[in-house]
Coordinates of C-alpha atoms in Angstrom, one line a residue:
V164 CA 224.3 125.6 171.4
R165 CA 223.6 122.6 173.7
Q166 CA 227.2 121.5 173.7
Y167 CA 228.5 125.0 174.4
A168 CA 226.0 125.6 177.2
K169 CA 226.9 122.3 178.8
A170 CA 230.6 123.1 178.6
Q171 CA 230.0 126.4 180.3
G172 CA 227.8 124.9 183.0
M173 CA 224.8 126.8 181.7
W174 CA 222.6 124.0 180.4
R175 CA 219.3 123.4 182.2
D176 CA 216.4 121.0 181.5
A177 CA 213.4 119.7 183.3
G178 CA 215.5 117.4 185.4
S179 CA 218.1 120.0 186.5
P180 CA 218.1 121.3 190.1
D181 CA 216.9 124.8 190.5
P182 CA 219.9 127.2 190.1
I183 CA 220.9 129.6 192.9
F184 CA 220.7 133.2 191.7
T185 CA 222.1 136.2 193.4
D186 CA 219.1 138.3 192.5
T187 CA 215.6 137.4 191.2
L188 CA 213.7 139.8 189.1
E189 CA 209.9 139.5 188.8
L190 CA 207.8 140.7 185.9
D191 CA 204.1 140.9 185.9
M192 CA 203.2 140.0 182.3
G193 CA 200.0 141.8 182.7
T194 CA 201.9 145.1 182.8
V195 CA 203.5 144.5 179.4
E196 CA 201.9 146.7 176.7
P197 CA 202.6 147.1 172.9
S198 CA 204.9 150.1 172.4
L199 CA 206.5 152.4 169.8
A200 CA 209.6 154.5 170.1
G201 CA 209.7 158.1 168.9
P202 CA 209.5 160.7 167.6
K203 CA 213.3 161.4 167.9
R204 CA 215.2 158.7 169.8
P205 CA 215.0 154.9 170.3
Q206 CA 214.8 155.4 174.0
D207 CA 211.7 157.5 173.7
R208 CA 209.3 154.6 174.4
V209 CA 205.6 155.4 174.1
V210 CA 202.8 152.9 174.9
L211 CA 200.7 152.2 171.7
S212 CA 197.5 153.4 173.4
N213 CA 199.2 156.7 174.2
A214 CA 200.9 157.2 170.8
A215 CA 198.3 159.5 169.2
P216 CA 197.8 161.7 172.3
E217 CA 201.5 162.0 172.8
F218 CA 202.0 163.0 169.2
K219 CA 199.3 165.6 169.5
K220 CA 201.2 167.0 172.4
H221 CA 204.4 166.9 170.4
L222 CA 202.7 168.9 167.6
E223 CA 201.9 171.8 169.9
T224 CA 205.6 172.9 169.5
V225 CA 206.5 171.6 166.0
K226 CA 203.3 171.8 163.9
G227 CA 203.3 173.1 160.3
K228 CA 202.5 176.6 159.1
V229 CA 199.1 175.6 157.7
P230 CA 196.6 172.8 158.5
E231 CA 197.0 171.1 155.2
V232 CA 198.4 171.4 151.7
P233 CA 196.7 169.9 148.6
V234 CA 198.9 167.5 146.7
K235 CA 199.3 168.4 143.1
G236 CA 197.8 165.7 140.8
G237 CA 196.0 164.0 143.8
D238 CA 192.6 164.2 145.4
Y239 CA 194.0 164.5 148.9
A240 CA 196.0 166.9 151.0
M241 CA 199.0 166.4 153.3
K242 CA 198.6 167.2 157.0
D243 CA 200.7 167.2 160.1
G244 CA 200.9 163.6 161.4
H245 CA 200.5 161.9 158.1
V246 CA 202.6 158.8 157.7
A247 CA 204.8 159.5 154.7
I248 CA 206.9 156.4 155.0
A249 CA 206.0 152.9 156.3
A250 CA 208.9 150.5 156.0
I251 CA 209.6 147.0 157.2
T252 CA 213.3 147.3 157.3
S253 CA 216.6 146.4 159.0
C254 CA 217.8 143.1 160.4
T255 CA 216.6 144.1 163.9
N256 CA 213.1 142.8 163.4
T257 CA 213.4 140.9 160.1
S258 CA 215.4 138.2 161.9
N259 CA 212.2 137.4 163.9
P260 CA 210.0 135.1 161.8
S261 CA 207.0 135.6 164.2
V262 CA 206.7 139.3 163.6
M263 CA 207.5 139.1 159.9
L264 CA 204.8 136.5 159.3
A265 CA 202.5 138.5 161.6
A266 CA 203.0 141.4 159.2
G267 CA 202.1 139.2 156.3
L268 CA 199.0 138.0 158.1
V269 CA 197.9 141.6 158.8
A270 CA 198.3 142.3 155.1
K271 CA 196.3 139.1 154.2
K272 CA 193.4 140.1 156.4
A273 CA 193.4 143.7 155.2
N274 CA 193.4 142.5 151.6
A275 CA 190.5 140.1 152.3
L276 CA 188.5 143.1 153.5
G277 CA 189.5 145.2 150.5
M278 CA 191.5 147.8 152.4
K279 CA 194.1 150.0 150.8
V280 CA 197.2 151.8 152.0
K281 CA 196.7 155.6 152.0
P282 CA 198.0 157.2 148.8
W283 CA 200.5 159.4 150.6
V284 CA 202.4 156.5 152.2
K285 CA 205.6 155.2 150.7
T286 CA 205.9 151.5 151.6
S287 CA 208.8 149.1 151.3
L288 CA 210.1 145.8 152.5
A289 CA 213.9 145.2 153.0
P290 CA 214.7 142.1 155.1
G291 CA 218.1 141.2 156.4
S292 CA 218.1 137.8 154.8
Q293 CA 216.9 136.0 151.7
V294 CA 215.4 133.4 154.0
V295 CA 212.7 135.9 155.0
T296 CA 211.6 136.0 151.3
D297 CA 211.5 132.3 151.2
Y298 CA 209.2 131.8 154.3
L299 CA 207.0 134.8 153.3
A300 CA 206.4 133.1 150.0
K301 CA 205.9 129.7 151.5
A302 CA 203.3 131.1 153.9
D303 CA 201.6 132.7 150.9
V304 CA 201.6 136.2 152.4
Q305 CA 204.3 137.9 150.2
K306 CA 201.6 138.5 147.6
D307 CA 199.5 140.2 150.2
L308 CA 202.3 142.4 151.3
D309 CA 203.0 143.2 147.6
A310 CA 199.3 144.2 147.2
L311 CA 199.7 146.8 149.9
G312 CA 203.0 148.1 148.4
F313 CA 205.4 146.3 150.8
N314 CA 207.4 145.0 147.8
L315 CA 210.9 143.7 148.2
V316 CA 213.4 146.5 147.5
G317 CA 216.6 144.8 148.6
Y318 CA 218.3 143.1 151.5
G319 CA 220.0 145.0 154.4
C320 CA 220.2 148.6 155.4
T321 CA 217.6 150.9 153.7
T322 CA 215.2 153.2 155.3
C323 CA 216.7 153.0 158.8
I324 CA 220.0 154.4 157.6
G325 CA 218.4 157.0 155.3
N326 CA 218.3 155.0 152.1
S327 CA 214.5 155.2 151.6
G328 CA 214.9 157.3 148.5
P329 CA 213.0 160.5 148.0
L330 CA 209.3 161.0 148.6
P331 CA 207.2 161.5 145.5
D332 CA 207.9 165.0 144.2
A333 CA 204.3 166.2 144.7
I334 CA 204.2 165.0 148.3
A335 CA 207.6 166.4 149.1
A336 CA 206.5 169.8 147.6
A337 CA 203.4 169.8 149.7
V338 CA 205.3 169.0 152.9
T339 CA 207.9 171.7 152.2
E340 CA 205.2 174.3 151.3
G341 CA 203.4 173.8 154.6
D342 CA 206.5 173.0 156.6
L343 CA 204.5 170.0 157.8
N344 CA 205.5 167.5 160.4
V345 CA 205.0 164.2 158.7
V346 CA 206.0 160.8 160.1
S347 CA 207.8 157.6 159.2
V348 CA 207.0 154.3 160.9
L349 CA 209.7 151.7 160.5
S350 CA 210.8 148.5 162.0
G351 CA 214.4 149.6 162.2
N352 CA 216.5 150.4 165.3
R353 CA 217.4 154.1 164.8
N354 CA 215.1 157.1 164.5
F355 CA 217.4 160.0 165.2
E356 CA 216.5 163.4 163.7
G357 CA 217.3 163.9 160.0
R358 CA 218.3 160.2 159.6
V359 CA 215.4 158.6 157.8
N360 CA 214.4 161.3 155.2
P361 CA 215.0 165.0 155.0
H362 CA 211.3 165.8 154.6
V363 CA 210.2 163.7 157.6
K364 CA 210.5 165.3 161.0
S365 CA 209.1 162.6 163.2
N366 CA 210.1 159.0 163.2
Y367 CA 208.7 156.0 165.1
L368 CA 210.1 152.5 165.6
A369 CA 207.5 149.8 165.5
S370 CA 207.1 146.1 164.9
P371 CA 206.6 145.0 161.3
P372 CA 202.8 144.3 161.7
L373 CA 202.4 147.8 163.2
C374 CA 204.2 149.2 160.2
V375 CA 201.5 147.7 158.0
V376 CA 198.7 148.9 160.3
Y377 CA 200.0 152.5 160.2
A378 CA 200.3 152.4 156.4
L379 CA 196.6 151.6 156.3
A380 CA 195.7 154.2 158.9
G381 CA 197.9 156.9 157.3
S382 CA 198.3 159.1 160.3
M383 CA 199.9 159.1 163.8
L384 CA 197.0 161.1 165.0
I385 CA 194.7 158.1 164.8
D386 CA 194.5 156.0 168.0
I387 CA 194.7 152.6 166.3
T388 CA 193.8 150.9 169.6
K389 CA 190.3 152.5 169.6
E390 CA 189.6 154.3 166.3
A391 CA 188.9 152.9 162.9
I392 CA 192.0 152.2 160.8
G393 CA 190.2 152.4 157.5
K394 CA 187.2 151.1 155.7
D395 CA 186.5 147.8 154.0
K396 CA 185.2 147.3 150.4
N397 CA 181.7 148.0 151.6
G398 CA 182.5 151.2 153.4
K399 CA 182.4 149.7 156.8
D400 CA 184.8 150.8 159.5
V401 CA 187.7 148.4 160.2
F402 CA 189.4 148.3 163.5
L403 CA 192.8 146.8 164.7
K404 CA 191.0 143.7 166.1
D405 CA 189.6 142.9 162.7
I406 CA 193.1 142.5 161.0
W407 CA 195.4 141.5 163.9
P408 CA 196.3 137.8 163.9
T409 CA 196.0 135.6 167.0
N410 CA 199.0 134.1 168.7
K411 CA 197.9 130.7 167.4
E412 CA 197.6 131.9 163.8
V413 CA 201.1 133.3 164.0
A414 CA 202.6 130.2 165.6
D415 CA 200.8 127.8 163.1
T416 CA 202.1 129.9 160.2
V417 CA 205.7 129.9 161.5
A418 CA 205.5 126.1 162.0
K419 CA 204.4 125.5 158.5
A420 CA 206.5 128.1 156.7
L421 CA 209.9 127.9 158.4
T422 CA 212.4 125.1 158.0
P423 CA 216.1 124.6 158.8
E424 CA 216.6 123.6 155.2
M425 CA 215.9 127.2 154.1
F426 CA 218.9 128.5 156.0
K427 CA 221.2 125.7 154.8
A428 CA 220.2 126.4 151.2
R429 CA 220.6 130.1 151.3
Y430 CA 223.8 130.1 153.3
A431 CA 225.6 127.3 151.5
D432 CA 227.2 129.7 149.1
V433 CA 226.8 132.9 151.0
F434 CA 230.2 134.2 150.0
K435 CA 229.9 133.4 146.4
G436 CA 227.6 136.3 145.5
T437 CA 225.9 137.1 142.2
K438 CA 227.4 137.0 138.8
E439 CA 227.8 140.8 139.0
W440 CA 229.7 140.5 142.3
Q441 CA 232.0 137.8 140.9
A442 CA 232.7 140.0 137.9
I443 CA 234.3 142.7 140.0
T444 CA 238.0 142.8 139.9
G445 CA 240.2 144.1 142.6
A446 CA 243.9 145.1 142.8
E447 CA 246.2 142.7 144.7
G448 CA 249.1 143.6 146.9
Q449 CA 250.1 144.3 150.5
T450 CA 249.2 148.0 150.3
Y451 CA 246.3 149.9 148.8
T452 CA 247.0 152.0 145.6
W453 CA 245.2 155.3 146.2
E454 CA 243.2 156.6 143.2
A455 CA 243.6 160.4 143.0
N456 CA 240.2 160.9 141.4
S457 CA 238.2 158.7 143.6
T458 CA 235.4 160.4 145.6
Y459 CA 234.8 157.2 147.6
V460 CA 238.2 156.4 149.0
A461 CA 241.0 158.8 149.7
N462 CA 244.3 158.8 151.7
P463 CA 243.3 160.5 155.0
P464 CA 245.6 163.1 156.6
Y465 CA 246.0 161.6 160.0
F466 CA 249.7 160.8 159.5
V467 CA 250.8 163.8 157.5
N468 CA 254.0 165.3 158.9
M469 CA 253.8 163.0 161.9
P470 CA 257.1 162.8 163.8
K471 CA 258.5 159.5 165.0
K472 CA 258.0 160.6 168.6
P473 CA 255.0 162.5 169.9
G474 CA 255.6 166.1 170.8
A475 CA 254.7 167.8 174.0
V476 CA 251.0 168.1 174.9
T477 CA 249.9 171.8 174.7
D478 CA 247.2 173.7 176.3
V479 CA 244.4 175.2 174.2
K480 CA 245.0 178.9 173.8
G481 CA 243.0 181.5 171.9
A482 CA 240.1 179.2 170.9
K483 CA 236.8 180.1 169.5
V484 CA 233.4 178.4 170.1
I485 CA 232.3 176.9 166.8
A486 CA 229.0 175.7 168.1
I487 CA 226.8 175.4 171.2
F488 CA 224.4 172.5 171.2
G489 CA 221.6 171.4 173.5
D490 CA 220.9 168.0 175.1
S491 CA 220.9 164.6 173.4
I492 CA 223.0 165.6 170.4
T493 CA 223.5 162.2 168.7
T494 CA 226.3 160.9 166.5
D495 CA 223.7 161.3 163.7
H496 CA 223.6 165.0 164.4
I497 CA 227.4 165.2 164.4
S498 CA 228.0 162.9 161.4
P499 CA 224.9 162.1 159.4
A500 CA 224.7 158.9 157.5
G501 CA 221.9 159.6 155.1
S502 CA 221.4 161.8 152.0
I503 CA 223.8 164.5 150.9
K504 CA 222.4 168.0 150.1
K505 CA 223.6 169.4 146.9
D506 CA 223.8 172.9 148.3
G507 CA 225.8 171.8 151.4
P508 CA 229.6 171.7 151.6
A509 CA 229.8 168.0 150.8
G510 CA 227.4 168.3 147.9
K511 CA 229.4 171.2 146.4
Y512 CA 232.6 169.3 146.8
L513 CA 231.2 166.3 144.9
I514 CA 229.7 168.5 142.1
A515 CA 233.1 170.2 141.8
H516 CA 234.7 166.8 141.3
G517 CA 232.3 165.7 138.6
V518 CA 229.7 163.9 140.6
T519 CA 226.0 164.6 139.7
P520 CA 223.5 164.9 142.5
A521 CA 221.9 161.7 141.2
D522 CA 225.1 159.9 142.0
F523 CA 225.8 161.4 145.4
N524 CA 224.8 158.2 147.2
S525 CA 225.0 158.8 151.0
Y526 CA 227.4 159.8 153.7
G527 CA 227.4 156.2 154.8
A528 CA 228.6 155.1 151.4
R529 CA 231.4 157.7 151.4
R530 CA 233.0 157.0 154.7
G531 CA 236.2 156.2 153.0
H532 CA 236.7 159.8 151.8
H533 CA 237.7 162.3 154.5
E534 CA 237.0 165.3 152.3
V535 CA 233.3 164.4 152.0
M536 CA 233.0 163.3 155.6
M537 CA 234.6 166.3 157.2
R538 CA 232.3 168.5 155.1
G539 CA 229.4 166.5 156.4
T540 CA 230.4 166.9 160.1
F541 CA 227.7 168.8 162.0
A542 CA 225.7 169.0 158.7
N543 CA 222.6 167.3 159.9
I544 CA 219.5 169.2 158.6
R545 CA 217.9 169.1 162.1
I546 CA 220.9 170.1 164.3
K547 CA 220.4 173.4 166.1
N548 CA 223.4 175.6 166.9
E549 CA 222.4 178.0 169.7
L550 CA 224.9 180.6 168.4
C551 CA 222.4 181.0 165.5
G552 CA 219.3 181.2 167.6
G553 CA 218.4 177.6 167.2
V554 CA 217.9 177.7 163.5
E555 CA 218.0 174.2 162.0
G556 CA 221.0 173.1 159.9
G557 CA 224.8 173.0 160.3
I558 CA 225.5 176.7 160.4
T559 CA 227.4 179.0 162.8
K560 CA 228.4 182.6 163.3
Y561 CA 231.9 183.3 162.2
A562 CA 233.1 185.6 165.0
P563 CA 235.6 187.9 163.1
T564 CA 232.9 189.1 160.7
A565 CA 229.7 188.0 162.4
E566 CA 228.6 186.4 159.1
T567 CA 226.6 183.1 159.1
L568 CA 228.5 180.3 157.4
S569 CA 228.3 176.5 157.3
I570 CA 230.2 175.0 160.2
Y571 CA 232.7 173.5 157.7
D572 CA 233.4 176.8 156.0
A573 CA 233.8 178.7 159.3
A574 CA 236.1 175.9 160.6
M575 CA 238.3 176.2 157.6
K576 CA 238.6 179.9 158.0
Y577 CA 239.6 179.5 161.6
K578 CA 242.0 176.7 160.6
A579 CA 243.7 179.1 158.1
D580 CA 244.1 181.6 160.9
G581 CA 245.5 179.0 163.3
T582 CA 242.6 179.4 165.6
P583 CA 241.7 176.3 167.6
L584 CA 238.0 175.5 168.1
V585 CA 235.8 174.3 171.0
V586 CA 232.3 172.8 170.9
V587 CA 230.0 173.3 173.9
A588 CA 227.0 171.0 174.5
G589 CA 224.4 169.8 177.0
K590 CA 223.6 166.4 178.4
E591 CA 224.2 163.1 176.6
Y592 CA 226.5 164.5 174.0
G593 CA 227.3 161.8 171.4
T594 CA 224.5 159.5 172.2
G595 CA 223.3 157.0 169.5
S596 CA 225.3 154.9 167.1
S597 CA 229.0 154.3 167.9
R598 CA 230.0 156.2 164.8
D599 CA 233.7 156.8 164.5
W600 CA 233.3 159.6 162.0
A601 CA 231.6 161.7 164.6
A602 CA 235.0 161.9 166.3
K603 CA 237.1 161.9 163.1
G604 CA 235.2 164.7 161.6
T605 CA 235.4 166.7 164.8
N606 CA 239.2 166.3 164.8
L607 CA 239.5 167.3 161.1
L608 CA 237.5 170.5 161.6
G609 CA 240.1 171.6 164.1
V610 CA 238.1 171.1 167.2
R611 CA 240.5 170.7 170.2
A612 CA 238.0 170.2 172.9
V613 CA 234.3 169.4 173.5
I614 CA 232.8 170.8 176.8
A615 CA 229.6 169.0 177.7
E616 CA 227.3 168.5 180.6
S617 CA 227.7 164.7 180.1
F618 CA 229.0 162.4 177.4
E619 CA 227.8 159.1 175.9
R620 CA 230.3 156.5 176.8
I621 CA 231.6 155.4 173.4
H622 CA 231.7 158.8 171.8
R623 CA 233.7 160.1 174.8
S624 CA 236.2 157.3 174.2
N625 CA 236.2 158.0 170.4
L626 CA 237.0 161.7 171.0
V627 CA 240.0 160.7 173.1
G628 CA 241.0 158.3 170.3
M629 CA 241.1 161.2 167.9
G630 CA 243.0 163.5 170.1
V631 CA 240.1 165.7 171.1
L632 CA 239.7 166.7 174.8
P633 CA 236.3 165.6 176.4
L634 CA 235.6 168.0 179.2
V635 CA 232.6 168.2 181.6
F636 CA 231.2 170.9 183.8
K637 CA 231.5 170.4 187.6
N638 CA 229.2 171.2 190.5
G639 CA 226.0 171.3 188.5
Q640 CA 227.2 174.0 186.1
T641 CA 225.6 174.0 182.6
R642 CA 226.4 175.6 179.3
A643 CA 223.9 178.3 180.0
D644 CA 226.0 179.5 183.0
L645 CA 228.9 180.4 180.7
K646 CA 226.7 183.0 178.8
L647 CA 228.6 182.4 175.6
D648 CA 227.7 184.1 172.3
G649 CA 230.7 183.1 170.2
T650 CA 232.6 186.3 170.4
E651 CA 234.7 185.1 173.4
T652 CA 238.2 183.7 173.4
L653 CA 238.7 180.5 175.4
D654 CA 241.9 179.1 177.0
I655 CA 242.0 175.6 178.4
T656 CA 245.0 175.1 180.7
G657 CA 246.4 172.4 182.8
V658 CA 247.0 169.6 180.3
A659 CA 250.5 170.9 179.3
A660 CA 251.7 170.4 182.8
G661 CA 250.9 166.7 182.7
I662 CA 247.8 164.6 182.1
S663 CA 246.4 162.2 184.5
P664 CA 243.0 160.4 184.4
R665 CA 240.0 162.5 185.3
M666 CA 242.1 165.5 186.3
D667 CA 240.8 169.1 186.6
V668 CA 241.6 171.7 184.0
T669 CA 241.0 175.4 184.0
L670 CA 238.8 177.2 181.4
T671 CA 239.4 180.9 181.1
I672 CA 236.9 182.9 179.2
T673 CA 237.9 186.4 177.9
R674 CA 235.0 188.6 176.8
V675 CA 235.2 191.2 174.1
T676 CA 235.2 193.8 176.8
G677 CA 238.5 192.3 178.2
A678 CA 236.8 190.8 181.2
K679 CA 238.0 187.4 182.3
E680 CA 236.5 184.6 184.3
T681 CA 237.7 181.1 185.1
H682 CA 235.9 177.8 185.6
T683 CA 237.1 174.4 186.6
L684 CA 236.2 171.5 184.3
L685 CA 236.7 167.7 184.7
C686 CA 238.9 166.2 182.0
R687 CA 237.2 162.9 180.9
I688 CA 240.4 161.2 179.8
D689 CA 239.5 158.3 182.1
T690 CA 242.4 155.7 181.9
L691 CA 246.1 155.5 181.7
D692 CA 245.8 154.0 178.2
E693 CA 243.7 156.9 177.1
V694 CA 246.4 159.3 178.5
E695 CA 248.9 157.6 176.1
Y696 CA 246.5 157.8 173.2
F697 CA 246.0 161.5 173.8
K698 CA 249.7 162.2 174.2
N699 CA 250.3 160.6 170.8
G700 CA 247.6 162.8 169.2
G701 CA 245.1 159.9 169.0
I702 CA 245.0 156.1 168.8
L703 CA 246.0 156.0 165.1
P704 CA 249.4 157.7 165.6
Y705 CA 249.8 155.7 168.8
V706 CA 249.4 152.4 167.0
L707 CA 251.5 153.4 164.0
R708 CA 254.3 154.5 166.3
G709 CA 254.0 151.2 168.1
I710 CA 254.4 149.3 164.8
G711 CA 257.3 151.5 163.8
S712 CA 259.2 150.8 167.0

């Protein structure tokens, strides 16, 4: 690092002259407060002292049907706000020894007081590196984490990506019966709706030590900055200050437990793997041999019947609206990464191909199979299609019969009829992870255009890369102004005459009465390169044609 910084002219030490900066930013450290993020997005920061009041306010609109539901076989009941999952997970925080060892010290102090994690909390520890295991053990705090249920479950992506596993049956049944709004607290980096667990509606990102604290408290409705977190072995109230380590305790523990040798030892043979990994055999050759029966990897249809030269770009004629979504629709809403429902299109496909629900794995694990992934597009359990009155789940109204179908099934019916599709949405469409399948799945469902109030930068680019038109309203217009109910026919014209970056296109809406109206939209194909991608039907055909020529 020193050599690189010096070579770049970026090295500074005590004897260096003060650098000249264009701008200087000042931060009053007294204004910095501990924070969480939730309950639905990473950018929804909430100050720790306001977490409980803010969640109470959130519950006013999304509380359960009943105050509580007794858990079968237990001496407790599930309630709104109960923490169902507390997970120290993801490389985001587990690469920071200070917060990991702070979590261990919180556990150590809690155990010394005889505290217990609430019985309805599912706990786990999944660091991003085996070095974490080494220094937790050397600091003698892993046993304390184990005692509270934060046992090692693996390394890498787990709860954050939806691989937490199911809640205990009795707890899941109680949550479902009461339609309760229970919570996960995790040290990951994503908390989008439907991502962590299908039974958990609210998800908060927190530091590893706070994950331990909330497991002890058991509820988001407890203000852990003021109220008792639990009781000690003598029945005395325990507060956050009683178990929170000092900065010196954390620093001293890091100094004693962490050494450079740990990293050298663990990474010396990082690519060697376990005996099981070494035993895996793979086919050799310049091209992949597709296995017809595989439900993990399949030959995608992106190049089927692709001509050597791209055809003329056509306008979108006679389209139907497959879905109308609200604001902040994330790529997790569009293409979920977590568990696969057995009664959904993807689950039914897997069952039909001999896969039992126990072996479904996750959407994230099956990204190499387009048949699974296109069936999972818009299949998030928390997505709300305004064509269906805001009911949760990936459903839509199929216009010709007015029946309610899964978005996948309706899209396939439209595709069979040769009907192109359009998605309409609010602000920040495609926010979140830069997930390519959110654009791939949209393309495979037959969606020709997405009309939104605004797009997330990367998803807009990905849509263009898959040959889907990203269009935005102009002059402050919103989706509500169109007054769509799904029965209309849409034409989008102007692209056939020639595409240029950020050009205007015309949207013509034909109502069932025959009445027509037109609107001007901004085409968010932003660059000349993107124009070429779109003319080729997407970046994949563009690249293949380039190789072929």
